[in-house]
XYZ file of C-alpha atoms in Angstrom:
58
model
C 88.764 164.902 147.817
C 86.050 167.349 146.853
C 86.058 168.938 150.317
C 89.783 169.663 150.027
C 89.571 170.732 146.370
C 86.834 173.270 147.114
C 88.599 174.599 150.212
C 85.839 173.519 152.588
C 88.253 171.287 154.508
C 91.909 172.081 155.098
C 92.781 169.421 157.667
C 92.045 165.828 158.602
C 89.915 167.020 161.521
C 87.774 169.187 159.234
C 87.406 166.294 156.790
C 86.197 164.051 159.608
C 83.764 166.650 160.932
C 82.294 167.555 157.534
C 82.103 164.004 156.187
C 80.764 162.395 159.351
C 83.469 159.719 159.188
C 85.612 158.662 162.133
C 88.894 160.545 162.477
C 90.817 157.261 162.262
C 89.113 156.382 158.961
C 89.862 159.813 157.522
C 93.482 159.606 158.656
C 93.934 156.200 157.015
C 92.453 157.394 153.712
C 94.485 160.609 153.737
C 97.676 158.582 154.295
C 96.754 156.422 151.289
C 96.114 159.505 149.143
C 99.432 161.031 150.217
C 101.246 157.783 149.356
C 99.557 157.809 145.931
C 100.712 161.395 145.361
C 97.188 162.834 145.244
C 97.360 164.776 148.533
C 100.202 166.595 150.261
C 100.475 168.067 153.733
C 101.746 171.604 154.155
C 102.635 173.695 157.174
C 100.448 173.953 160.210
C 97.191 175.876 160.133
C 95.727 178.073 162.846
C 95.202 176.405 166.216
C 91.715 176.234 167.657
C 92.824 175.361 171.170
C 94.639 172.087 170.520
C 97.384 170.815 168.301
C 97.898 172.921 165.173
C 96.394 171.062 162.193
C 98.517 170.197 159.174
C 96.958 171.673 156.061
C 96.048 169.426 153.137
C 96.309 170.279 149.458
C 95.810 168.434 146.201
């Protein structure tokens, strides 16, 4: 949560890269946080050659 709160990570992919966790683990936790109302996903961010990431916010 701190990575999103401080703006260091804006997407699930950035969370996985910065935390060193597997993308599947990050995705599962983010889904749980969204269900709990702690995170929300906004519009797509800038593409870096692949699918446009969905931006996270608290």
